[in-house]
Coordinates of C-alpha atoms in Angstrom, one line a residue:
Chain A
M1 CA 45.3 45.5 8.7
D2 CA 45.9 48.5 6.6
R3 CA 47.1 51.5 8.5
P4 CA 47.8 55.1 7.5
C5 CA 51.3 55.6 6.1
G6 CA 54.0 56.6 8.6
S7 CA 52.8 54.2 11.3
F8 CA 55.3 51.5 11.8
D9 CA 55.9 48.7 14.2
E10 CA 59.2 48.9 16.0
N11 CA 59.0 45.9 18.3
Y12 CA 57.1 42.6 18.6
K13 CA 54.8 44.1 21.2
Q14 CA 53.5 46.6 18.8
D15 CA 53.4 44.1 16.0
S16 CA 51.1 41.9 17.9
A17 CA 48.9 44.5 19.5
I18 CA 45.2 44.4 18.7
I19 CA 44.8 48.1 19.2
R20 CA 47.5 49.8 17.1
T21 CA 47.0 53.5 17.0
R22 CA 46.2 56.4 19.4
T23 CA 43.0 57.1 17.5
Q24 CA 41.9 53.5 17.9
W25 CA 42.5 53.7 21.7
G26 CA 40.6 57.0 21.7
W27 CA 37.6 55.4 20.0
L28 CA 37.7 52.3 22.2
I29 CA 37.7 54.3 25.4
A30 CA 35.0 56.7 24.1
F31 CA 32.9 53.6 23.2
L32 CA 33.4 52.0 26.6
I33 CA 32.4 55.1 28.4
L34 CA 29.4 55.4 26.2
L35 CA 28.5 51.8 27.0
A36 CA 28.8 52.4 30.7
T37 CA 26.5 55.5 30.6
L38 CA 23.9 54.0 28.3
P39 CA 21.6 52.8 31.0
F40 CA 21.1 56.4 32.1
I41 CA 20.4 57.8 28.6
T42 CA 18.3 55.2 26.8
S43 CA 14.7 54.2 27.1
A44 CA 13.7 51.0 29.0
Q45 CA 12.9 49.2 25.8
I46 CA 16.3 49.8 24.2
L47 CA 18.0 48.9 27.4
S48 CA 16.3 45.5 27.6
T49 CA 17.3 44.9 24.0
L50 CA 20.9 45.9 24.9
N51 CA 20.8 43.3 27.7
F52 CA 19.5 40.7 25.4
I53 CA 22.2 41.6 22.9
G54 CA 24.9 41.1 25.6
I55 CA 23.5 37.7 26.5
T56 CA 23.1 36.6 23.0
L57 CA 26.6 37.8 22.1
I58 CA 28.1 35.5 24.7
A59 CA 26.3 32.5 23.2
V60 CA 27.1 33.6 19.6
H61 CA 30.8 34.1 20.4
G62 CA 30.8 30.4 21.5
L63 CA 29.1 29.3 18.4
N64 CA 31.4 31.4 16.3
L65 CA 34.4 29.7 17.8
L66 CA 33.0 26.3 17.0
T67 CA 31.4 27.0 13.6
G68 CA 33.2 30.1 12.3
Y69 CA 36.8 29.1 13.5
A70 CA 36.8 25.3 13.9
G71 CA 34.3 24.7 11.1
Q72 CA 32.1 22.3 13.0
I73 CA 28.4 23.0 12.4
S74 CA 26.2 23.0 15.5
L75 CA 22.4 23.2 15.4
G76 CA 22.2 22.7 19.1
Q77 CA 23.5 26.0 20.7
A78 CA 20.1 26.8 22.3
A79 CA 20.1 23.4 24.0
F80 CA 23.4 24.2 25.6
V81 CA 22.1 27.6 26.7
A82 CA 19.2 25.7 28.2
V83 CA 21.7 23.5 30.2
G84 CA 23.4 26.6 31.6
G85 CA 20.1 28.2 32.4
Y86 CA 18.5 25.3 34.1
T87 CA 21.7 24.6 36.1
T88 CA 21.6 28.1 37.5
A89 CA 17.9 28.0 38.2
L90 CA 18.0 24.6 40.0
L91 CA 21.1 25.5 42.1
N92 CA 19.4 28.7 43.1
I93 CA 16.2 27.3 44.0
H94 CA 17.0 23.8 45.4
A95 CA 20.6 24.2 46.6
G96 CA 20.6 27.8 47.8
F97 CA 23.6 28.7 45.6
S98 CA 24.0 32.4 44.9
F99 CA 24.1 33.6 41.3
W100 CA 27.9 34.1 41.6
A101 CA 28.5 30.6 42.6
A102 CA 26.0 29.1 40.2
L103 CA 27.5 30.9 37.2
P104 CA 30.8 28.9 37.0
V105 CA 29.0 25.6 37.8
S106 CA 26.5 26.3 35.0
A107 CA 29.2 27.1 32.6
L108 CA 31.1 23.9 33.4
S109 CA 28.0 21.7 33.3
A110 CA 27.0 23.1 29.9
G111 CA 30.6 22.5 28.8
I112 CA 30.6 18.9 29.8
V113 CA 27.2 18.2 28.1
G114 CA 28.7 19.9 25.0
L115 CA 31.6 17.5 25.2
I116 CA 29.3 14.5 25.2
F117 CA 27.4 15.7 22.1
G118 CA 30.7 16.7 20.5
L119 CA 31.9 13.1 20.7
P120 CA 30.4 12.1 17.3
S121 CA 32.5 14.8 15.7
L122 CA 35.4 12.4 16.0
R123 CA 34.1 10.6 13.0
L124 CA 31.7 12.9 11.4
K125 CA 31.7 16.2 9.6
G126 CA 29.4 18.4 7.5
F127 CA 25.8 17.3 7.3
Y128 CA 26.3 14.3 9.5
L129 CA 27.7 16.5 12.4
A130 CA 24.9 19.0 11.9
M131 CA 22.5 16.1 12.5
A132 CA 24.2 14.9 15.6
T133 CA 23.8 18.3 17.1
L134 CA 20.2 18.4 15.9
A135 CA 19.7 15.3 18.0
A136 CA 21.1 17.3 21.0
Q137 CA 18.7 20.0 20.3
F138 CA 15.7 17.6 20.7
I139 CA 17.1 15.4 23.4
I140 CA 18.4 17.9 25.9
P141 CA 15.1 20.0 26.3
W142 CA 13.2 16.6 26.4
C143 CA 15.3 15.4 29.3
I144 CA 14.8 18.8 31.1
V145 CA 11.0 18.6 30.8
N146 CA 10.5 14.8 31.3
I147 CA 13.1 13.2 33.5
R148 CA 12.5 15.0 36.8
P149 CA 9.5 17.3 36.3
D150 CA 9.2 17.6 40.1
I151 CA 12.4 19.7 40.3
T152 CA 12.6 21.3 36.8
G153 CA 9.0 22.2 36.8
G154 CA 8.3 20.2 33.6
T155 CA 6.7 22.3 30.9
S156 CA 5.8 25.1 33.3
A157 CA 8.2 28.0 34.0
L158 CA 10.5 28.2 37.1
I159 CA 10.9 31.5 38.9
V160 CA 14.5 32.4 39.6
P161 CA 15.6 34.8 42.3
A162 CA 17.5 37.9 41.2
P163 CA 21.3 38.0 41.7
R164 CA 22.5 39.8 44.9
L165 CA 25.9 41.3 45.8
G166 CA 26.2 42.6 49.3
G167 CA 23.2 44.9 49.8
I168 CA 22.5 45.3 46.1
V169 CA 19.7 43.3 44.4
F170 CA 20.0 43.1 40.6
N171 CA 16.4 43.2 39.8
S172 CA 16.1 45.9 37.2
Q173 CA 17.2 46.2 33.6
Q174 CA 19.7 48.9 34.6
S175 CA 21.3 46.9 37.3
M176 CA 21.4 43.7 35.2
F177 CA 23.1 45.7 32.5
Y178 CA 26.1 46.1 34.8
I179 CA 26.4 42.4 35.1
I180 CA 25.7 41.4 31.5
M181 CA 27.7 44.1 29.6
P182 CA 31.0 43.6 31.5
M183 CA 30.6 39.9 31.0
A184 CA 29.9 40.3 27.3
V185 CA 33.0 42.6 27.0
L186 CA 35.2 40.2 28.9
V187 CA 34.1 37.2 26.7
T188 CA 34.7 39.3 23.6
I189 CA 38.3 40.1 24.7
F190 CA 38.8 36.5 25.7
V191 CA 37.6 35.1 22.3
K192 CA 39.5 37.8 20.3
N193 CA 42.7 36.8 22.0
L194 CA 42.0 33.0 22.0
V195 CA 41.8 32.9 18.2
R196 CA 45.3 34.5 18.0
T197 CA 46.9 31.8 20.0
K198 CA 48.0 28.3 19.1
V199 CA 44.5 27.1 19.9
G200 CA 42.9 29.5 17.5
R201 CA 45.3 28.7 14.8
A202 CA 44.6 25.0 15.3
F203 CA 40.9 25.6 15.0
I204 CA 41.4 27.5 11.7
A205 CA 43.6 24.7 10.3
I206 CA 41.0 22.1 11.1
R207 CA 38.3 24.3 9.5
D208 CA 40.3 24.8 6.3
N209 CA 41.5 21.2 5.8
D210 CA 41.3 18.7 8.7
I211 CA 43.4 16.0 7.1
A212 CA 46.2 18.5 6.3
A213 CA 46.0 19.8 9.8
E214 CA 46.3 16.3 11.2
I215 CA 49.4 15.7 9.1
M216 CA 51.0 18.9 10.4
G217 CA 50.6 17.6 13.9
V218 CA 47.4 19.2 15.1
N219 CA 45.6 16.8 17.3
I220 CA 42.2 17.0 15.7
F221 CA 40.2 15.1 18.2
R222 CA 41.5 17.2 21.1
Y223 CA 41.0 20.5 19.4
K224 CA 37.5 19.6 18.1
M225 CA 36.6 18.6 21.6
L226 CA 38.1 21.8 22.9
A227 CA 36.0 23.8 20.4
F228 CA 32.8 22.0 21.6
F229 CA 33.7 22.5 25.2
L230 CA 34.4 26.2 24.8
C231 CA 31.3 26.8 22.6
S232 CA 29.0 25.2 25.2
L233 CA 30.9 26.8 28.1
L234 CA 30.0 30.2 26.7
A235 CA 26.5 29.0 26.0
G236 CA 26.3 28.0 29.7
I237 CA 27.4 31.5 30.8
A238 CA 24.8 33.0 28.5
G239 CA 22.1 30.7 29.8
S240 CA 22.9 31.5 33.4
L241 CA 22.8 35.3 32.7
W242 CA 19.6 34.7 30.6
V243 CA 17.5 33.2 33.4
S244 CA 18.8 35.6 36.0
W245 CA 17.9 38.4 33.7
L246 CA 14.4 37.2 33.0
R247 CA 14.2 35.8 36.5
A248 CA 12.3 32.8 35.0
V249 CA 13.2 29.8 32.9
D250 CA 11.1 27.7 30.6
A251 CA 12.1 24.9 28.2
D252 CA 10.2 26.7 25.5
Y253 CA 12.8 29.5 25.2
F254 CA 15.4 27.0 23.9
T255 CA 14.0 25.6 20.6
L256 CA 15.6 24.7 17.3
Q257 CA 14.3 28.0 16.1
E258 CA 16.6 29.8 18.6
S259 CA 19.6 27.7 17.5
I260 CA 19.0 28.7 13.9
W261 CA 18.9 32.3 15.0
F262 CA 22.2 32.0 16.6
L263 CA 23.7 30.4 13.5
G264 CA 22.1 33.2 11.4
M265 CA 23.8 35.9 13.5
V266 CA 27.1 34.2 12.9
V267 CA 26.5 34.1 9.2
I268 CA 25.2 37.7 8.9
G269 CA 28.0 39.1 11.0
G270 CA 30.7 37.1 9.2
M271 CA 32.0 33.7 10.1
G272 CA 35.4 33.5 11.8
S273 CA 35.4 37.1 12.9
T274 CA 35.0 38.3 16.5
A275 CA 33.9 41.7 15.5
G276 CA 31.6 40.1 13.0
A277 CA 29.8 38.3 15.8
V278 CA 29.2 41.6 17.6
M279 CA 27.8 43.2 14.4
G280 CA 25.7 40.2 13.6
V281 CA 24.1 40.0 17.0
T282 CA 23.5 43.7 17.4
S283 CA 22.0 44.1 13.9
V284 CA 19.8 41.1 14.2
R285 CA 18.5 42.0 17.6
F286 CA 17.8 45.6 16.7
M287 CA 16.2 44.4 13.4
D288 CA 14.0 42.2 15.6
L289 CA 13.1 45.2 17.8
G290 CA 12.3 47.3 14.7
V291 CA 10.1 44.5 13.2
K292 CA 8.1 44.2 16.4
T293 CA 7.5 47.9 16.6
A294 CA 6.5 47.9 12.9
A295 CA 4.3 44.8 13.3
N296 CA 2.5 46.6 16.2
R297 CA 1.8 49.6 14.0
L298 CA 0.7 47.4 11.1
G299 CA -1.5 45.5 13.4
E300 CA -3.2 48.7 14.5
L301 CA -3.7 49.7 10.9
Y302 CA -5.0 46.2 9.8
P303 CA -6.6 44.6 12.9
S304 CA -7.9 41.7 10.9
A305 CA -4.4 40.5 9.9
A306 CA -2.7 41.6 13.2
T307 CA -1.8 38.2 14.6
G308 CA -0.5 36.9 11.3
I309 CA 1.7 40.0 10.8
F310 CA 3.0 39.8 14.4
A311 CA 3.9 36.1 14.2
G312 CA 5.1 36.0 10.6
L313 CA 7.0 39.2 9.8
G314 CA 10.0 38.6 12.1
P315 CA 10.9 35.0 10.9
F316 CA 10.2 35.9 7.3
L317 CA 12.5 38.9 7.3
F318 CA 15.2 37.0 9.3
G319 CA 15.2 34.1 6.9
F320 CA 15.1 36.4 3.9
I321 CA 18.1 38.3 5.2
I322 CA 20.2 35.2 5.9
L323 CA 19.5 34.0 2.4
I324 CA 20.5 37.4 0.8
F325 CA 23.7 37.3 2.8
L326 CA 24.5 33.7 1.9
I327 CA 24.0 34.4 -1.8
F328 CA 25.4 37.9 -2.2
E329 CA 27.7 38.5 0.8
P330 CA 28.8 35.2 2.3
H331 CA 31.6 36.9 4.2
G332 CA 29.1 38.9 6.3
L333 CA 28.8 42.4 7.5
M334 CA 32.3 42.6 8.8
H335 CA 33.8 42.1 5.3
R336 CA 31.6 44.9 4.0
W337 CA 32.8 47.1 6.8
I338 CA 36.5 46.5 6.0
L339 CA 35.8 47.2 2.3
L340 CA 34.1 50.4 3.3
K341 CA 37.0 51.5 5.5
N342 CA 39.5 50.7 2.9
S343 CA 37.7 52.5 0.1
Y344 CA 37.3 55.5 2.4
R345 CA 41.1 55.4 3.1
L346 CA 42.1 55.0 -0.5
W347 CA 39.5 57.5 -2.0
P348 CA 39.7 58.7 -4.8
F349 CA 41.5 55.6 -6.0
S350 CA 39.1 53.1 -4.5
R351 CA 36.7 51.0 -6.6
Y352 CA 33.9 50.3 -4.2
Chain B
M1 CA -0.5 -10.1 21.8
D2 CA -3.3 -8.0 20.5
T3 CA -1.7 -4.8 21.9
F4 CA 1.6 -5.8 20.5
L5 CA 0.1 -6.3 17.1
Q6 CA -1.7 -2.9 17.4
F7 CA 1.5 -1.1 18.2
F8 CA 3.5 -3.0 15.6
I9 CA 1.1 -2.4 12.8
S10 CA 0.5 1.3 13.6
G11 CA 4.3 1.6 13.7
I12 CA 4.5 0.2 10.2
L13 CA 1.7 2.5 9.0
N14 CA 3.5 5.6 10.4
G15 CA 6.8 4.3 9.0
G16 CA 5.5 4.1 5.5
I17 CA 4.7 7.8 5.7
Y18 CA 8.2 8.6 7.0
A19 CA 9.6 6.6 4.1
L20 CA 7.5 8.5 1.6
I21 CA 8.7 11.9 2.9
G22 CA 12.3 10.5 3.2
I23 CA 12.5 9.6 -0.4
G24 CA 12.4 13.3 -1.3
L25 CA 15.5 13.9 0.9
V26 CA 17.3 10.9 -0.6
L27 CA 16.7 12.1 -4.2
I28 CA 17.9 15.6 -3.4
F29 CA 21.0 14.3 -1.7
K30 CA 21.8 11.9 -4.5
A31 CA 21.4 14.5 -7.2
S32 CA 23.0 17.6 -5.6
G33 CA 24.7 16.5 -2.4
I34 CA 22.5 18.9 -0.3
F35 CA 20.6 17.7 2.7
N36 CA 17.1 19.1 2.8
F37 CA 16.8 20.5 6.4
A38 CA 13.6 22.5 5.4
V39 CA 11.6 19.3 5.0
G40 CA 9.5 20.1 8.1
Q41 CA 8.1 23.3 6.5
L42 CA 7.8 21.7 3.1
L43 CA 5.1 19.3 4.5
L44 CA 3.1 22.4 5.3
V45 CA 3.2 23.6 1.7
G46 CA 0.9 20.8 0.4
A47 CA -1.1 20.5 3.7
F48 CA -2.0 24.3 3.8
A49 CA -2.5 24.6 0.1
T50 CA -5.1 21.8 0.2
W51 CA -6.7 23.3 3.3
A52 CA -6.9 26.8 1.6
F53 CA -8.5 25.3 -1.6
L54 CA -11.0 23.3 0.5
K55 CA -11.9 26.0 3.0
W56 CA -11.6 29.3 1.1
L57 CA -12.4 28.3 -2.5
E58 CA -14.8 25.4 -1.4
L59 CA -13.5 23.1 -4.2
P60 CA -14.1 19.4 -4.1
V61 CA -11.5 17.3 -2.4
W62 CA -9.9 15.7 -5.5
L63 CA -9.5 19.1 -7.2
S64 CA -8.0 20.7 -4.1
V65 CA -5.4 17.9 -3.8
L66 CA -4.6 18.1 -7.5
L67 CA -4.1 21.9 -7.3
A68 CA -2.1 21.5 -4.1
M69 CA 0.2 19.2 -6.0
V70 CA 0.6 21.9 -8.7
V71 CA 1.4 24.4 -6.0
A72 CA 4.0 22.1 -4.4
A73 CA 5.7 21.5 -7.8
L74 CA 5.9 25.2 -8.4
V75 CA 7.4 25.7 -4.9
G76 CA 10.0 23.1 -5.6
L77 CA 11.0 24.8 -8.8
I78 CA 11.3 28.2 -7.1
I79 CA 13.4 26.8 -4.3
E80 CA 15.8 25.2 -6.7
R81 CA 16.0 28.3 -8.8
L82 CA 16.3 31.0 -6.0
V83 CA 17.9 29.1 -3.0
T84 CA 20.0 26.2 -4.0
R85 CA 21.2 27.0 -7.5
P86 CA 23.1 30.3 -6.4
L87 CA 24.8 28.2 -3.8
I88 CA 26.3 25.4 -6.0
G89 CA 30.0 25.0 -5.2
Q90 CA 29.7 26.8 -1.9
P91 CA 30.8 25.1 1.4
V92 CA 28.5 22.6 3.2
L93 CA 27.7 25.2 5.8
S94 CA 26.2 27.6 3.3
A95 CA 23.8 24.9 2.1
V96 CA 22.8 23.9 5.6
M97 CA 22.3 27.5 6.5
A98 CA 20.4 28.4 3.3
L99 CA 17.8 25.6 3.9
L100 CA 17.4 26.5 7.5
A101 CA 16.9 30.1 6.5
L102 CA 14.4 28.9 4.0
S103 CA 12.5 27.0 6.7
V104 CA 12.5 30.0 8.9
M105 CA 11.2 32.1 6.1
L106 CA 8.5 29.6 5.1
K107 CA 7.4 29.5 8.7
G108 CA 7.0 33.3 8.6
V109 CA 4.9 33.1 5.4
F110 CA 2.6 30.4 6.8
A111 CA 2.2 32.2 10.1
F112 CA 1.3 35.3 8.2
I113 CA -1.2 33.7 5.9
F114 CA -2.7 31.0 8.1
G115 CA -2.1 32.2 11.6
P116 CA -0.6 30.2 14.5
A117 CA -3.7 28.2 15.4
T118 CA -4.1 24.5 14.5
V119 CA -6.6 23.8 11.8
S120 CA -8.2 20.6 10.4
Y121 CA -9.7 19.9 7.0
P122 CA -13.4 20.8 6.6
A123 CA -14.0 17.7 4.5
D124 CA -12.6 14.1 4.8
V125 CA -9.6 14.0 2.6
L126 CA -9.0 10.4 3.4
P127 CA -11.8 8.1 4.6
G128 CA -11.8 8.1 8.4
T129 CA -13.6 4.9 9.3
P130 CA -11.3 2.7 11.4
V131 CA -10.1 -0.5 9.8
S132 CA -10.0 -3.5 12.0
L133 CA -7.8 -6.5 11.7
S134 CA -7.9 -9.6 14.0
G135 CA -9.0 -7.7 17.1
A136 CA -6.8 -4.6 16.6
S137 CA -8.2 -1.5 14.9
F138 CA -6.4 1.3 13.1
S139 CA -7.3 4.8 12.1
G140 CA -8.7 4.9 8.6
E141 CA -6.7 7.9 7.6
L142 CA -3.5 6.2 8.6
T143 CA -4.3 3.0 6.7
W144 CA -5.2 4.8 3.5
G145 CA -2.3 7.2 3.9
F146 CA 0.0 4.2 4.2
L147 CA -1.3 2.6 1.1
I148 CA -1.0 5.9 -0.8
A149 CA 2.5 6.4 0.6
V150 CA 3.7 3.0 -0.5
I151 CA 2.1 3.4 -4.0
V152 CA 3.8 6.8 -4.5
F153 CA 7.1 5.4 -3.1
G154 CA 6.8 2.6 -5.7
I155 CA 6.1 5.0 -8.5
V156 CA 9.0 7.3 -7.6
T157 CA 11.3 4.3 -7.3
L158 CA 10.2 2.9 -10.7
L159 CA 10.6 6.3 -12.4
F160 CA 14.1 6.5 -10.9
Y161 CA 15.3 3.1 -12.0
R162 CA 13.2 2.5 -15.1
S163 CA 12.6 5.8 -17.0
R164 CA 14.8 7.9 -19.2
I165 CA 14.5 10.9 -16.7
G166 CA 15.5 8.5 -13.9
L167 CA 18.5 7.5 -15.9
A168 CA 19.5 11.1 -16.3
M169 CA 18.9 11.5 -12.5
R170 CA 21.2 8.6 -11.7
G171 CA 23.8 9.9 -14.1
T172 CA 23.8 13.2 -12.3
A173 CA 24.1 11.5 -9.0
E174 CA 27.3 9.8 -10.2
D175 CA 29.1 12.8 -11.5
H176 CA 27.9 16.3 -12.4
Q177 CA 30.6 17.0 -15.0
L178 CA 30.3 13.7 -16.7
A179 CA 26.6 13.9 -16.8
Q180 CA 26.8 17.3 -18.4
A181 CA 29.3 16.0 -21.0
T182 CA 26.9 13.3 -22.1
G183 CA 24.2 15.9 -22.8
I184 CA 22.2 15.8 -19.6
N185 CA 21.0 19.2 -18.5
V186 CA 22.1 19.0 -14.8
K187 CA 20.2 22.1 -13.9
H188 CA 17.0 20.6 -15.2
I189 CA 17.7 17.5 -13.2
F190 CA 18.2 19.5 -10.0
A191 CA 14.9 21.3 -10.8
I192 CA 13.0 18.0 -11.4
T193 CA 14.5 16.5 -8.2
W194 CA 13.4 19.4 -6.1
M195 CA 9.9 19.3 -7.7
A196 CA 9.6 15.6 -6.9
A197 CA 10.9 16.1 -3.4
V198 CA 8.4 18.9 -2.5
L199 CA 5.6 16.8 -4.2
V200 CA 6.2 13.7 -2.0
A201 CA 6.6 16.0 1.1
A202 CA 3.2 17.6 0.2
I203 CA 1.6 14.2 -0.1
G204 CA 3.0 13.3 3.3
G205 CA 1.9 16.6 4.6
I206 CA -1.7 16.0 3.4
I207 CA -1.8 12.5 4.9
I208 CA -0.5 13.7 8.3
G209 CA -2.8 16.8 8.2
S210 CA -5.9 14.6 7.5
K211 CA -5.1 12.5 10.6
V212 CA -4.0 15.0 13.2
G213 CA -4.6 18.5 11.7
I214 CA -2.2 21.2 10.5
G215 CA -0.3 23.6 12.8
I216 CA 2.8 25.7 12.0
H217 CA 4.4 24.5 15.2
F218 CA 3.8 20.7 15.4
T219 CA 3.6 19.6 11.8
P220 CA 7.2 20.6 11.0
L221 CA 8.4 18.7 14.1
L222 CA 6.8 15.6 12.7
G223 CA 8.6 16.2 9.4
V224 CA 12.0 16.7 11.0
K225 CA 11.7 13.1 12.3
V226 CA 12.4 12.0 8.7
I227 CA 16.0 13.1 9.1
P228 CA 16.9 10.3 11.5
V229 CA 15.0 7.9 9.1
V230 CA 17.0 8.9 6.1
L231 CA 20.3 8.8 7.9
F232 CA 19.6 5.4 9.4
G233 CA 18.8 4.0 6.0
G234 CA 21.9 5.6 4.4
L235 CA 21.7 8.9 2.7
E236 CA 22.1 7.6 -0.8
S237 CA 19.8 4.6 -0.5
I238 CA 16.2 4.5 -1.6
K239 CA 15.9 0.9 -0.3
G240 CA 17.4 1.9 3.0
C241 CA 15.0 4.8 3.3
F242 CA 12.0 2.4 3.1
V243 CA 13.5 -0.1 5.5
A244 CA 14.6 2.5 8.0
G245 CA 11.2 4.2 7.8
L246 CA 9.5 1.0 8.9
I247 CA 12.1 0.3 11.6
V248 CA 11.9 3.8 13.1
G249 CA 8.1 3.8 12.9
I250 CA 7.8 0.4 14.7
L251 CA 10.4 1.3 17.3
E252 CA 8.8 4.6 18.0
S253 CA 5.4 3.0 18.3
I254 CA 6.6 0.2 20.6
V255 CA 8.6 2.5 22.8
G256 CA 5.7 4.8 23.0
G257 CA 3.3 2.0 23.8
Y258 CA 5.3 -0.1 26.3
V259 CA 7.8 2.3 27.9
D260 CA 6.5 5.8 28.1
P261 CA 4.4 7.8 25.6
N262 CA 6.6 10.8 26.2
L263 CA 9.7 8.9 24.9
M264 CA 8.0 8.6 21.5
V265 CA 9.1 12.1 20.7
I266 CA 12.8 11.6 21.0
T267 CA 13.1 7.9 20.0
P268 CA 14.0 8.8 16.4
Y269 CA 16.7 11.2 17.7
A270 CA 18.1 8.6 20.1
I271 CA 18.4 6.3 17.1
L272 CA 20.0 9.0 15.1
L273 CA 22.7 9.5 17.8
L274 CA 23.4 5.8 18.0
V275 CA 23.5 5.4 14.2
L276 CA 25.9 8.4 14.0
L277 CA 28.2 7.0 16.7
F278 CA 28.4 3.4 15.4
R279 CA 27.4 3.4 11.7
P280 CA 27.5 6.9 10.3
Y281 CA 26.9 5.7 6.7
G282 CA 23.6 4.0 7.7
L283 CA 22.2 0.6 6.8
F284 CA 22.7 0.7 3.0
G285 CA 24.7 3.9 2.5
Q286 CA 28.0 4.2 0.8
K287 CA 31.0 4.0 3.1
R288 CA 33.0 7.1 2.5
I289 CA 36.7 7.0 2.0
E290 CA 38.6 10.2 2.2
R291 CA 41.5 11.1 0.1
I292 CA 43.5 14.3 0.2

């Protein structure tokens, strides 16, 4: 990272710190305080979008570990989110688990299902692996709907009770915010640190050249499995939070479309960048909110085309933006941000 | 025995249509090494174009289908020029992502123009009188659709192996740079391949549309089933595509008929998973050997 001149590292601790300068600490603390007070100052609609961002962020961090860092394409993230969500819902309803007990179980069960569908990655890569995870995306929701419709509710939605802690019931957007956001922040810190360790470096080595990585002594199978496990573990946490936030679960939430959106967020933010995932999720979800608002307005102006605009505008813009990013900025928003910061720092000698 | 025959033959009829759509994917993969994940939405291009010409312009059936073919070819050209050409030489993930993004975008366009409701053709595109054969009877659309599918499949295969343009396509499939060096315009070949792929997808879309109607949600799902078919046959193999299409069609129909109709939906994906685990290069595909 480029730093202003005169700021030197004097020991290893400073050298390996994520947050380097006092200004950065200041910004971080200010941001966290702002985040903590947001529920009191924003409107209900923005707040529910923020909650959704927090949940999506956890799932996208997982996918970023798998696709962005370890280089394994997954088209099945939404299915793993579904596993987590349904585990929480079923444990809540049929086994009387509290949300807090169901959360780790959901994460683990999603992680194990992820391991099963990650097995083909032993022999496959690229397109072939994408297809194996595509199979997961169709098979998992099918199993949820068809195998035991008497306990999963089949195609109809299940109602999930709100999480409780002592006397507090987390049944509003405001209260859920204080479960979701700390979780999202913790996961971000976890992922950010994980990718700086031996594991993260092994992931990157596998992504860049798996044969070379194997020759250097990286146990490819083990690390690919670990990537799949962590990816679906985080998906499971996201699913558990998702159903407790919506207080309902339906197999229709977790379609191929949703998996594509997760991948798109990784691409737009910048693959292989933790901050990029945050940027990607935030910008796509706010874009979606903006599109919905705009579609409502347009629908009022042109009532005859209202349903078409409402159903079509969001997917069209999302697909279009991913394509534009892939063609013109494959490194994503994060790369742009770094360029911008550097050019600001070097002005008037910068080129961008 | 009659019910078995019924399931078996309707499986073959469905399988022929899978094979027809699949050959588009095989051609694209052979030529440019890209796997067409947008195939589901591409079915809708031809299906909706025909519907629009029939319903809104009230043209006769043959003219509507012909115009829809023209539209499909144009869409193929546009996709090649605007989506896949800028991504030549990029990593696999970019190509996967670009085609997924394309499918999301097309879905938005269709939802905008045609709305989310399921529609069916106002006139009979294919004759609908059931065909009966030794006690079993089959839907007329499916039987005619199968015949058309086999004929188109044959034409495409003939063109690929017996014509000058097919020779150029095969050359491109071998090696892009060598093909370029012998005077083949590789970009034109990519464009022609995409055109052909969207054309066959459009024909498949029209056949499926005339049997079960067109909807932006379920038609693409029928199209995505072709992905297991192509993989089962081997990504580079036209012969494999046909054989695998029939096998998947028959298995799907028999599992649906004898075990559980619900299982029909995921049979192709279960086959896909098994193929990937035990024989990733498919029935007739090339075994890949990796070198550093």
